[in-house]
Coordinates of C-alpha atoms in Angstrom, one line a residue:
Chain A
M130 CA -112.9 15.0 -153.1
T131 CA -113.6 18.1 -151.0
A132 CA -115.4 17.8 -147.7
R133 CA -116.7 21.3 -148.0
V134 CA -120.5 21.5 -148.4
A135 CA -122.3 24.4 -149.9
P136 CA -124.1 26.6 -147.3
P137 CA -127.9 26.4 -147.4
P138 CA -129.6 28.9 -149.7
I139 CA -131.1 32.0 -147.9
T140 CA -134.5 31.4 -149.5
A141 CA -136.6 28.6 -150.9
A142 CA -137.9 30.9 -153.7
R143 CA -136.7 29.9 -157.2
V144 CA -136.2 32.1 -160.2
R145 CA -138.9 31.3 -162.9
E146 CA -137.6 28.7 -165.3
I147 CA -138.1 27.8 -168.9
D148 CA -136.6 24.8 -170.7
A149 CA -134.7 25.5 -173.9
A150 CA -135.7 22.0 -175.2
Q151 CA -139.4 22.8 -174.7
A152 CA -139.5 26.3 -176.1
D153 CA -137.9 26.4 -179.5
P154 CA -136.9 28.9 -180.6
I155 CA -136.1 30.9 -177.5
D156 CA -136.7 34.7 -178.0
L157 CA -134.1 36.1 -175.7
R158 CA -135.2 39.6 -176.4
D159 CA -138.8 38.8 -175.2
I160 CA -137.3 37.3 -172.0
V161 CA -135.2 40.4 -171.3
L162 CA -138.2 42.7 -171.9
E163 CA -140.1 40.9 -169.2
G164 CA -137.9 42.8 -166.7
G165 CA -137.2 40.1 -164.2
P166 CA -134.8 37.1 -163.9
V167 CA -135.4 33.9 -165.9
V168 CA -133.5 30.7 -165.9
V169 CA -133.2 29.0 -169.3
R170 CA -132.3 25.3 -168.7
G171 CA -130.0 24.0 -171.4
L172 CA -129.7 27.3 -173.3
V173 CA -126.0 26.6 -174.1
R174 CA -126.0 22.8 -173.7
D175 CA -124.7 22.4 -177.3
W176 CA -121.6 24.6 -176.8
P177 CA -118.3 22.7 -177.5
L178 CA -116.9 24.2 -174.2
V179 CA -119.8 22.6 -172.3
A180 CA -119.1 19.3 -174.1
A181 CA -115.4 19.5 -173.2
G182 CA -116.4 20.2 -169.5
R183 CA -118.4 17.0 -169.5
Q184 CA -115.1 15.2 -170.1
G185 CA -113.6 16.9 -166.9
A186 CA -111.9 20.0 -165.7
Q187 CA -108.6 19.3 -167.6
A188 CA -110.5 18.8 -170.9
A189 CA -112.4 22.0 -170.4
A190 CA -109.2 23.9 -169.6
D191 CA -107.4 22.3 -172.6
Y192 CA -110.2 23.3 -175.0
L193 CA -110.3 26.9 -173.6
L194 CA -106.5 27.3 -173.7
S195 CA -106.4 26.2 -177.4
F196 CA -107.9 29.7 -178.1
Y197 CA -105.6 31.6 -175.6
N198 CA -103.5 34.3 -177.3
G199 CA -101.0 34.5 -174.4
R200 CA -102.0 38.0 -173.2
P201 CA -101.4 38.3 -169.4
G202 CA -104.6 38.5 -167.5
V203 CA -105.5 39.0 -163.8
G204 CA -105.6 36.2 -161.3
Y205 CA -107.3 36.8 -157.9
T206 CA -105.9 34.4 -155.2
A207 CA -107.4 34.2 -151.7
P208 CA -106.0 32.2 -148.8
A209 CA -107.9 29.0 -148.0
E210 CA -109.2 30.4 -144.7
V211 CA -111.5 33.0 -146.4
G212 CA -113.5 30.1 -147.8
G213 CA -113.6 31.5 -151.3
R214 CA -115.4 34.7 -150.2
Y215 CA -113.6 37.5 -152.1
F216 CA -114.1 40.4 -149.7
Y217 CA -112.4 42.7 -147.2
D218 CA -110.3 42.2 -144.1
D219 CA -111.8 43.4 -140.8
S220 CA -110.9 47.1 -141.5
L221 CA -113.1 47.2 -144.7
T222 CA -110.3 49.3 -146.2
R223 CA -108.2 46.5 -147.5
L224 CA -109.1 43.4 -149.6
N225 CA -108.6 39.8 -148.3
F226 CA -107.1 38.5 -151.5
E227 CA -104.3 39.3 -154.0
A228 CA -104.6 40.4 -157.5
Q229 CA -101.7 39.5 -159.8
R230 CA -101.0 39.9 -163.5
V231 CA -100.6 36.2 -164.6
A232 CA -100.3 34.1 -167.7
L233 CA -103.7 32.5 -167.8
D234 CA -102.5 29.1 -168.9
A235 CA -100.0 28.9 -166.0
Y236 CA -102.7 30.2 -163.5
L237 CA -105.2 27.6 -164.7
G238 CA -102.5 25.0 -164.3
R239 CA -102.1 26.1 -160.6
M240 CA -105.9 25.9 -160.2
L241 CA -106.1 22.4 -161.7
A242 CA -103.1 21.2 -159.6
H243 CA -105.2 21.9 -156.5
L244 CA -108.3 20.0 -157.6
G245 CA -109.7 17.9 -154.8
N246 CA -107.5 19.6 -152.2
P247 CA -109.9 20.9 -149.5
D248 CA -107.2 23.2 -148.1
A249 CA -106.5 24.8 -151.5
P250 CA -106.4 28.6 -151.9
S251 CA -109.1 30.1 -154.0
F252 CA -108.2 30.9 -157.5
Y253 CA -110.3 33.2 -159.6
V254 CA -110.1 34.7 -163.1
G255 CA -113.0 37.1 -163.1
S256 CA -114.6 39.2 -165.9
T257 CA -112.1 38.5 -168.6
D258 CA -112.9 39.8 -172.1
L259 CA -113.4 36.7 -174.2
D260 CA -112.5 38.3 -177.5
Q261 CA -109.3 39.9 -176.1
Y262 CA -107.9 36.8 -174.5
F263 CA -109.5 33.8 -176.3
P264 CA -110.2 35.1 -179.8
G265 CA -112.2 32.6 -181.9
L266 CA -113.8 30.9 -178.9
A267 CA -117.2 32.6 -179.4
A268 CA -117.1 32.0 -183.1
A269 CA -116.4 28.3 -182.6
G270 CA -120.0 27.8 -181.5
N271 CA -119.7 29.1 -177.9
D272 CA -122.0 32.1 -178.5
L273 CA -125.6 33.2 -178.4
P274 CA -127.4 35.0 -181.3
L275 CA -127.8 38.5 -179.7
D276 CA -128.0 40.7 -182.7
G277 CA -129.7 44.0 -183.3
P278 CA -129.9 47.3 -181.5
A279 CA -131.6 45.8 -178.5
F280 CA -128.3 44.2 -177.7
G281 CA -126.0 47.2 -178.0
S282 CA -122.5 47.4 -176.5
L283 CA -122.3 43.6 -176.2
L284 CA -119.4 42.4 -174.0
R285 CA -118.6 38.7 -173.7
S286 CA -116.5 37.7 -170.6
I287 CA -115.3 34.5 -169.1
W288 CA -115.1 33.7 -165.4
I289 CA -112.9 30.7 -164.2
G290 CA -112.3 29.5 -160.7
N291 CA -112.5 26.8 -158.1
R292 CA -114.7 27.5 -155.0
T293 CA -115.5 31.2 -155.1
I294 CA -118.1 33.6 -153.8
A295 CA -118.8 36.9 -155.4
S296 CA -120.7 38.9 -152.8
A297 CA -124.0 40.4 -153.7
H298 CA -123.5 43.4 -156.1
Y299 CA -125.2 45.0 -159.1
D300 CA -123.8 45.7 -162.6
M301 CA -124.9 48.4 -164.9
S302 CA -125.7 46.2 -167.9
N303 CA -128.3 43.5 -168.6
N304 CA -126.8 40.0 -168.2
I305 CA -127.0 36.6 -169.6
A306 CA -124.8 34.3 -167.5
C307 CA -124.1 30.9 -169.1
V308 CA -122.6 28.2 -167.0
A309 CA -120.2 26.2 -169.1
V310 CA -118.5 24.0 -166.5
G311 CA -119.5 23.2 -162.9
R312 CA -122.5 24.2 -160.9
R313 CA -123.3 27.8 -159.9
R314 CA -125.8 29.4 -157.6
F315 CA -127.1 32.9 -158.3
T316 CA -129.1 34.6 -155.5
L317 CA -131.0 37.6 -157.0
F318 CA -132.6 40.7 -155.5
P319 CA -134.5 43.5 -157.2
P320 CA -132.8 46.9 -157.2
D321 CA -135.1 48.3 -154.4
Q322 CA -133.5 45.9 -151.9
I323 CA -130.3 48.0 -151.7
A324 CA -130.8 49.2 -148.1
N325 CA -131.6 45.7 -146.9
L326 CA -128.3 44.4 -148.3
Y327 CA -126.1 46.8 -146.4
P328 CA -123.7 48.0 -149.2
G329 CA -120.0 48.3 -148.4
P330 CA -117.6 51.1 -149.2
L331 CA -117.5 52.8 -152.6
E332 CA -113.8 51.9 -152.7
P333 CA -111.9 49.8 -152.7
T334 CA -114.2 47.1 -153.9
P335 CA -113.4 43.4 -154.4
G336 CA -114.4 43.5 -158.1
G337 CA -115.1 47.0 -159.2
Q338 CA -118.7 47.2 -157.8
V339 CA -119.9 47.9 -154.3
V340 CA -120.8 44.7 -152.5
S341 CA -123.2 43.7 -149.7
L342 CA -121.5 43.3 -146.3
V343 CA -123.7 40.4 -145.4
D344 CA -122.0 37.0 -145.3
F345 CA -124.7 34.8 -146.9
R346 CA -123.1 31.7 -145.4
A347 CA -124.1 32.9 -141.9
P348 CA -126.1 36.1 -142.0
D349 CA -125.5 38.2 -138.9
L350 CA -129.0 39.5 -138.3
D351 CA -127.9 41.5 -135.2
R352 CA -125.7 43.6 -137.4
F353 CA -127.8 43.4 -140.5
P354 CA -131.5 43.0 -139.3
A355 CA -133.1 44.2 -142.5
F356 CA -131.4 41.4 -144.4
A357 CA -134.4 39.3 -143.4
Q358 CA -136.6 41.5 -145.6
A359 CA -134.1 41.1 -148.5
C360 CA -134.4 37.4 -148.1
D361 CA -138.2 37.7 -148.6
S362 CA -137.5 39.3 -152.0
A363 CA -134.7 37.0 -153.0
S364 CA -134.9 34.2 -155.5
I365 CA -132.4 31.5 -156.3
A366 CA -131.1 30.2 -159.6
D367 CA -129.2 26.9 -159.3
L368 CA -127.5 26.3 -162.6
E369 CA -125.9 23.2 -164.1
A370 CA -123.4 23.3 -167.0
G371 CA -125.4 24.3 -170.1
D372 CA -127.9 26.4 -168.1
A373 CA -128.2 30.2 -168.2
V374 CA -129.8 32.9 -166.1
I375 CA -131.0 36.2 -167.6
Y376 CA -131.5 39.2 -165.4
P377 CA -131.8 43.0 -165.9
A378 CA -129.2 45.7 -165.1
L379 CA -129.0 46.8 -161.5
W380 CA -130.4 43.6 -160.0
W381 CA -128.3 42.5 -157.1
H382 CA -126.7 39.1 -157.5
H383 CA -124.7 36.9 -155.1
V384 CA -122.8 34.3 -157.1
E385 CA -121.2 31.2 -155.6
T386 CA -119.7 28.2 -157.4
L387 CA -120.7 24.8 -156.2
S388 CA -118.1 22.7 -157.9
D389 CA -114.3 22.3 -157.7
F390 CA -113.8 23.7 -161.1
N391 CA -116.0 26.2 -162.8
M392 CA -116.3 28.3 -166.0
M393 CA -119.0 30.8 -166.9
I394 CA -119.3 32.9 -170.0
N395 CA -121.5 36.0 -169.6
L396 CA -122.9 38.5 -172.0
W397 CA -123.5 42.1 -170.9
W398 CA -125.3 44.6 -172.9
H399 CA -127.3 47.7 -172.7
P400 CA -129.3 49.4 -175.4
S401 CA -128.4 53.0 -174.5
P402 CA -126.2 55.2 -176.7
T403 CA -122.5 55.3 -175.6
F404 CA -122.5 59.1 -175.0
L405 CA -124.7 58.7 -171.9
D406 CA -122.6 58.9 -168.8
S407 CA -122.6 56.4 -166.0
P408 CA -125.5 57.2 -163.6
M409 CA -123.1 56.3 -160.8
D410 CA -121.3 59.6 -161.6
T411 CA -124.6 61.3 -161.1
V412 CA -124.9 59.7 -157.7
L413 CA -121.4 60.8 -156.8
H414 CA -122.2 64.3 -157.9
G415 CA -125.5 64.2 -156.0
M416 CA -123.4 63.7 -152.8
L417 CA -121.4 66.8 -153.8
S418 CA -124.5 68.8 -154.6
L419 CA -127.6 67.5 -152.7
R420 CA -127.1 65.0 -149.9
D421 CA -126.0 67.4 -147.2
R422 CA -128.7 70.0 -147.8
P423 CA -131.7 70.5 -145.4
A424 CA -134.4 67.8 -145.7
A425 CA -137.0 70.2 -147.0
E426 CA -134.8 71.4 -149.7
K427 CA -133.9 67.8 -150.6
T428 CA -137.6 67.0 -150.9
A429 CA -138.1 69.9 -153.2
W430 CA -135.1 68.7 -155.4
A431 CA -136.7 65.3 -155.5
A432 CA -139.7 66.8 -157.1
L433 CA -137.5 68.6 -159.6
F434 CA -135.6 65.4 -160.4
D435 CA -138.9 63.5 -160.9
Y436 CA -140.0 66.2 -163.4
Y437 CA -136.7 66.5 -165.4
V438 CA -135.1 63.1 -165.0
F439 CA -137.1 60.2 -163.7
G440 CA -140.6 61.1 -165.1
P441 CA -141.6 60.7 -168.8
A442 CA -139.0 62.3 -171.1
E443 CA -141.7 64.2 -173.1
R444 CA -143.3 65.9 -170.1
P445 CA -140.8 68.8 -169.7
V446 CA -140.7 69.5 -173.4
S447 CA -144.2 68.8 -174.8
H448 CA -145.3 72.4 -174.1
L449 CA -142.2 74.0 -175.5
P450 CA -141.5 74.9 -179.2
E451 CA -138.7 72.7 -180.6
E452 CA -136.2 75.5 -181.0
A453 CA -136.6 76.3 -177.3
R454 CA -135.9 72.8 -175.9
G455 CA -132.1 72.7 -175.6
P456 CA -130.9 69.8 -173.5
L457 CA -134.5 69.2 -172.3
A458 CA -135.0 67.3 -175.6
T459 CA -133.7 63.7 -176.0
L460 CA -130.0 64.0 -176.4
D461 CA -128.0 63.1 -179.6
V462 CA -124.3 63.1 -180.1
R463 CA -124.2 66.8 -180.7
S464 CA -126.4 68.0 -177.8
A465 CA -124.6 65.6 -175.5
R466 CA -121.3 67.2 -176.3
Q467 CA -122.7 70.7 -175.7
L468 CA -124.1 69.6 -172.3
R469 CA -120.8 67.9 -171.3
A470 CA -118.9 71.1 -172.1
K471 CA -121.3 73.2 -170.0
L472 CA -121.0 70.7 -167.1
L473 CA -117.2 70.5 -167.3
Q474 CA -117.0 74.2 -167.1
R475 CA -119.4 74.5 -164.2
I476 CA -118.0 71.7 -162.1
N477 CA -114.4 73.1 -162.3
R478 CA -114.6 75.6 -159.4
Chain B
M24 CA -85.8 67.3 -154.3
N25 CA -89.1 66.3 -152.6
R26 CA -91.3 65.1 -155.4
V27 CA -94.9 64.2 -154.4
L28 CA -98.1 63.3 -156.2
L29 CA -100.1 66.5 -156.7
N30 CA -103.6 66.4 -155.2
N31 CA -106.3 69.0 -154.5
V32 CA -106.6 68.2 -150.8
D33 CA -103.0 68.3 -149.6
H34 CA -102.1 71.1 -152.0
A35 CA -105.4 73.1 -151.9
E36 CA -103.6 76.4 -151.2
L37 CA -100.5 75.8 -153.2
R38 CA -99.2 78.6 -155.3
V39 CA -96.4 78.3 -157.9
A40 CA -94.4 81.1 -159.6
I41 CA -93.6 81.0 -163.2
R42 CA -90.0 81.9 -163.4
A43 CA -86.9 80.8 -165.3
G44 CA -83.3 81.1 -164.4
A45 CA -79.9 79.4 -163.9
E46 CA -81.1 78.1 -160.5
F47 CA -83.9 76.2 -162.2
G48 CA -81.9 74.4 -164.8
D49 CA -82.4 76.9 -167.7
Q50 CA -78.7 77.8 -168.1
V51 CA -77.8 74.8 -170.3
N52 CA -76.5 74.7 -173.8
Q53 CA -79.0 72.1 -174.9
L54 CA -82.4 70.7 -173.9
P55 CA -84.5 67.7 -174.9
I56 CA -87.2 68.5 -177.4
F57 CA -90.2 66.3 -178.5
P58 CA -91.7 65.8 -182.0
S59 CA -94.9 67.8 -181.2
E60 CA -92.7 70.8 -180.4
F61 CA -90.7 70.7 -183.6
E62 CA -92.9 73.2 -185.5
E63 CA -92.4 76.0 -182.9
A64 CA -88.9 74.9 -181.9
Q65 CA -87.5 75.1 -185.5
R66 CA -88.3 78.8 -185.7
A67 CA -85.8 79.4 -182.9
F68 CA -83.3 76.6 -182.5
P69 CA -81.3 74.0 -184.4
I70 CA -82.7 70.5 -183.7
V71 CA -80.1 67.7 -183.5
F72 CA -80.3 64.1 -182.3
R73 CA -78.0 62.2 -180.0
P74 CA -77.7 58.4 -179.5
E75 CA -79.3 57.4 -176.2
G76 CA -79.8 53.8 -175.2
D77 CA -81.1 51.9 -178.2
G78 CA -82.4 55.0 -180.0
L79 CA -82.0 58.7 -180.4
Q80 CA -83.1 61.7 -178.4
A81 CA -83.8 65.1 -180.0
Y82 CA -82.2 68.2 -178.5
V83 CA -82.3 71.9 -179.3
L84 CA -79.0 73.7 -179.3
L85 CA -79.0 76.8 -177.1
G86 CA -75.4 77.7 -176.7
L87 CA -71.8 76.7 -177.6
D88 CA -69.9 76.9 -174.4
R89 CA -70.6 74.9 -171.3
D90 CA -73.7 76.1 -169.4
E91 CA -74.3 78.7 -172.0
N92 CA -77.9 79.5 -173.0
L93 CA -77.9 82.3 -175.5
F94 CA -81.7 82.5 -175.2
L95 CA -81.8 83.2 -171.5
D96 CA -81.6 86.7 -170.0
G97 CA -81.6 86.4 -166.2
A98 CA -85.0 85.1 -165.2
R99 CA -86.5 85.3 -168.7
W100 CA -86.2 83.4 -172.0
T101 CA -85.7 85.7 -175.0
S102 CA -86.7 83.1 -177.6
S103 CA -90.2 82.9 -179.1
Y104 CA -90.5 79.4 -177.8
V105 CA -89.4 77.7 -174.6
P106 CA -89.0 73.9 -174.6
A107 CA -91.7 72.0 -172.7
F108 CA -88.9 70.3 -170.7
Q109 CA -88.3 73.6 -168.9
R110 CA -91.7 75.2 -169.3
R111 CA -93.0 72.5 -166.9
G112 CA -91.4 74.4 -164.0
P113 CA -91.4 72.4 -160.7
F114 CA -93.9 69.9 -162.1
S115 CA -93.2 66.5 -163.6
I116 CA -95.2 63.6 -164.8
A117 CA -94.8 60.0 -163.7
L118 CA -96.7 56.8 -163.7
S119 CA -98.6 56.4 -160.4
R120 CA -101.0 53.7 -159.3
M121 CA -104.4 55.2 -158.6
R122 CA -105.5 52.5 -156.2
P123 CA -103.2 49.9 -154.8
D124 CA -105.8 47.2 -155.0
Q125 CA -106.4 47.5 -158.7
L126 CA -104.3 46.1 -161.5
E127 CA -105.4 48.8 -163.9
P128 CA -102.7 50.2 -166.1
D129 CA -100.8 52.9 -164.1
E130 CA -101.8 56.4 -165.1
P131 CA -99.4 59.3 -165.8
M132 CA -100.0 61.6 -162.9
V133 CA -98.8 65.2 -162.2
H134 CA -96.1 65.4 -159.5
V135 CA -94.6 68.6 -157.9
D136 CA -91.2 69.2 -156.3
L137 CA -92.0 70.8 -153.0
D138 CA -88.4 71.8 -152.5
D139 CA -88.4 74.0 -155.6
P140 CA -88.2 77.7 -154.6
R141 CA -90.9 78.6 -157.1
V142 CA -93.3 76.4 -155.0
G143 CA -95.0 78.5 -152.4
A144 CA -93.6 81.8 -153.8
A145 CA -95.5 84.9 -152.8
D146 CA -95.9 85.9 -156.4
G147 CA -97.1 82.5 -157.4
L148 CA -100.3 81.6 -159.2
P149 CA -102.9 79.2 -157.6
V150 CA -102.7 75.6 -158.7
F151 CA -106.3 74.8 -157.7
R152 CA -109.5 76.8 -157.6
E153 CA -111.3 77.6 -154.4
H154 CA -113.2 74.3 -154.2
G155 CA -110.6 72.0 -155.7
G156 CA -111.1 72.5 -159.4
N157 CA -108.2 72.9 -161.7
A158 CA -106.9 76.5 -161.9
P159 CA -105.6 77.8 -165.3
L160 CA -102.0 77.2 -164.3
L161 CA -102.7 73.5 -163.7
D162 CA -104.5 73.1 -167.0
H163 CA -101.5 74.8 -168.7
V164 CA -98.9 72.6 -166.9
T165 CA -101.0 69.5 -167.7
D166 CA -100.8 70.3 -171.4
V167 CA -97.0 70.9 -171.2
L168 CA -96.5 67.6 -169.3
R169 CA -98.7 65.8 -171.8
T170 CA -96.4 67.0 -174.6
I171 CA -93.4 65.5 -172.8
Y172 CA -95.1 62.3 -171.8
E173 CA -96.5 61.6 -175.3
G174 CA -93.2 62.6 -176.8
L175 CA -91.3 60.1 -174.7
E176 CA -93.9 57.4 -175.8
T177 CA -94.0 58.2 -179.5
A178 CA -90.6 59.6 -180.4
P179 CA -88.6 56.4 -180.6
A180 CA -90.8 54.9 -183.3
I181 CA -90.7 58.2 -185.3
Y182 CA -86.9 58.5 -185.2
A183 CA -86.6 54.8 -186.0
A184 CA -88.7 55.3 -189.1
W185 CA -86.6 58.3 -190.2
R186 CA -83.4 56.3 -189.6
E187 CA -84.8 53.4 -191.7
A188 CA -85.7 55.8 -194.5
G189 CA -82.0 57.0 -194.4
L190 CA -83.0 60.6 -193.3
L191 CA -80.7 60.8 -190.3
Q192 CA -77.1 61.4 -190.9
S193 CA -74.3 61.1 -188.5
I194 CA -72.2 64.3 -188.4
T195 CA -69.8 66.4 -186.4
L196 CA -71.3 69.9 -186.4
Q197 CA -68.4 72.4 -187.0
I198 CA -69.1 76.0 -186.0
A199 CA -66.7 78.8 -186.8
L200 CA -67.2 82.3 -185.4
D201 CA -66.1 85.4 -187.4
D202 CA -63.1 85.9 -185.0
G203 CA -61.7 82.5 -185.9
L204 CA -63.0 80.7 -182.8
T205 CA -64.3 77.2 -183.7
Y206 CA -66.5 74.6 -182.0
D207 CA -66.8 70.9 -182.9
L208 CA -70.0 69.1 -181.8
P209 CA -69.3 65.4 -182.4
D210 CA -71.6 62.4 -182.4
L211 CA -74.7 64.2 -183.6
F212 CA -77.4 63.1 -186.1
T213 CA -79.3 65.6 -188.2
V214 CA -82.1 65.2 -190.7
D215 CA -80.3 65.5 -194.0
R216 CA -81.9 67.8 -196.6
Q217 CA -80.5 65.9 -199.5
A218 CA -81.8 62.6 -198.2
L219 CA -85.2 64.3 -197.8
A220 CA -85.1 65.6 -201.4
D221 CA -84.1 62.1 -202.6
L222 CA -87.0 60.4 -201.0
S223 CA -89.4 59.0 -203.6
G224 CA -91.9 56.3 -204.4
E225 CA -93.3 54.0 -201.8
R226 CA -90.9 55.2 -199.0
L227 CA -92.0 58.8 -199.4
E228 CA -95.7 57.8 -199.7
R229 CA -95.4 55.6 -196.5
L230 CA -93.8 58.3 -194.4
H231 CA -96.3 60.9 -195.6
R232 CA -99.2 58.5 -194.9
L233 CA -97.9 57.9 -191.4
G234 CA -97.7 61.7 -190.8
L235 CA -93.9 61.5 -190.2
L236 CA -92.7 63.6 -193.2
E237 CA -93.5 67.0 -191.8
G238 CA -91.5 66.5 -188.6
A239 CA -88.5 65.5 -190.6
M240 CA -88.8 68.6 -192.8
L241 CA -89.1 70.8 -189.8
A242 CA -86.0 69.2 -188.2
A243 CA -84.0 69.7 -191.4
A244 CA -85.2 73.3 -191.7
S245 CA -84.2 74.0 -188.1
L246 CA -80.5 73.7 -189.0
G247 CA -80.7 77.2 -190.5
N248 CA -80.8 78.4 -186.9
V249 CA -77.1 77.5 -186.5
Q250 CA -76.5 80.8 -188.1
R251 CA -78.7 82.5 -185.5
L252 CA -76.7 80.8 -182.8
I253 CA -73.5 82.1 -184.3
E254 CA -74.9 85.7 -184.5
R255 CA -76.0 85.6 -180.8
K256 CA -72.7 84.2 -179.7
S257 CA -70.8 86.9 -181.7
L258 CA -72.9 89.6 -180.3
N259 CA -72.3 88.3 -176.8
R260 CA -68.6 88.2 -177.3
A261 CA -68.5 91.7 -178.8
A262 CA -70.5 93.0 -175.8
S263 CA -68.3 91.4 -173.2

């Protein structure tokens, strides 16, 4: 088998754990509301996909592909020398891997054919919508009971690969990541660690989200000195097949696989209504409107944002009669449309 | 032809004139037309169909002789409607990959032909606003291009449904002027009024439910405009 060994973790701190066998039933909603990451050992140990994985990589792939509808997906292939780290070339303007539209069964075949080969390229099928590519898989007992409005906009995805590293990044939804096959390490950081993680360019990005420039395998503290502080806030979740880690939206996570063949199914959700825009658009517009103004003005705007946006939603309206509140009141489908029309008109100049 | 992807940085100051004329491809005796244009087009022109590839493409008839557009007067159309295909001016729409690293579906993007004399004309209208927003001309052009793009996407299925329902009839259109001059336009298809009138039962219900009945009726009604074409042609001949 492969001679490659996993690099040491950047911290000894571990994510809080509970054992699914000891805490029956698990209230996933309660865990999520706690607001920090939690590992649930054995949360999905009874999944048929996990059982198939115990028979080996081929059995797991066979079981998965029995649900495949043939739709072409995307395979991300990186040369062996990048060591599975899907990232940039030295220019930070180009990526160090290739994305190709592939038949997923053939691509998994290539992946399996290289099992045990230490010089194999990295193969990765990332963030692939379970219901659109493997319909029926979730319903066949490979799912979690996440019903109700707390789990709105639920998206199930599958991630398949050999030795791969997804550099630290955040997503905009809450996450339950369930390891089905192989071992996986999550290194997690709270959202306030952004500066200590040295985020890369807004685009291109290796997987749709801005990633940390720090190579966790050998952190360069001359270039990235504050990463030492990030390490002080980090915690690690080492997951075996059948385990899951739950963490909130916007937590930074660095994910590396520790086995030759790996599958993960994750569930993303957020409870907000779909008419709310991506706050990342607000950040981009903030660059257009705020960032390059004088410091004193920016401070004044920060107070304004605290009052209208970040503070309690009732504060700007509690002293106003209802008919005078306009977009200051909590938005609904109708008032969101009106606000959008106003913005579209104002921004087009 | 120097067709480039339009963007608000390289083309910040670009101005484009709205002008028609023989030099811009308006002096032709037929032009492609798309289903969402049928309602306006049928008030002015006959709509016919020609076999192209595996399917059919709709055209409006504008003249009888070669390079004759009876609705063009110098730099100006005299009809109540101008087909989107020409209204787009020097702009076109083509699939373009937004970011080379992403495998997202390609997006239809606006392109402009920088060699077109209307581009950069002194009497042109701005394409972009002062700070890079879309000027009214660009919003207008985008609508026109969307008509064409969506037409190319949706038309084949619509015409196939009409064909399947027996509404499209192969004809040779014969046009006779008062002075005895005749024109034969072979290999055309038209929507047949009688076939429309004979539609019944499930077939009628299905076309109606799919929203495909109205377009067929508009195409059938448009054939009355052959008479208008003859009148314009006769007037032209009398004047010359």
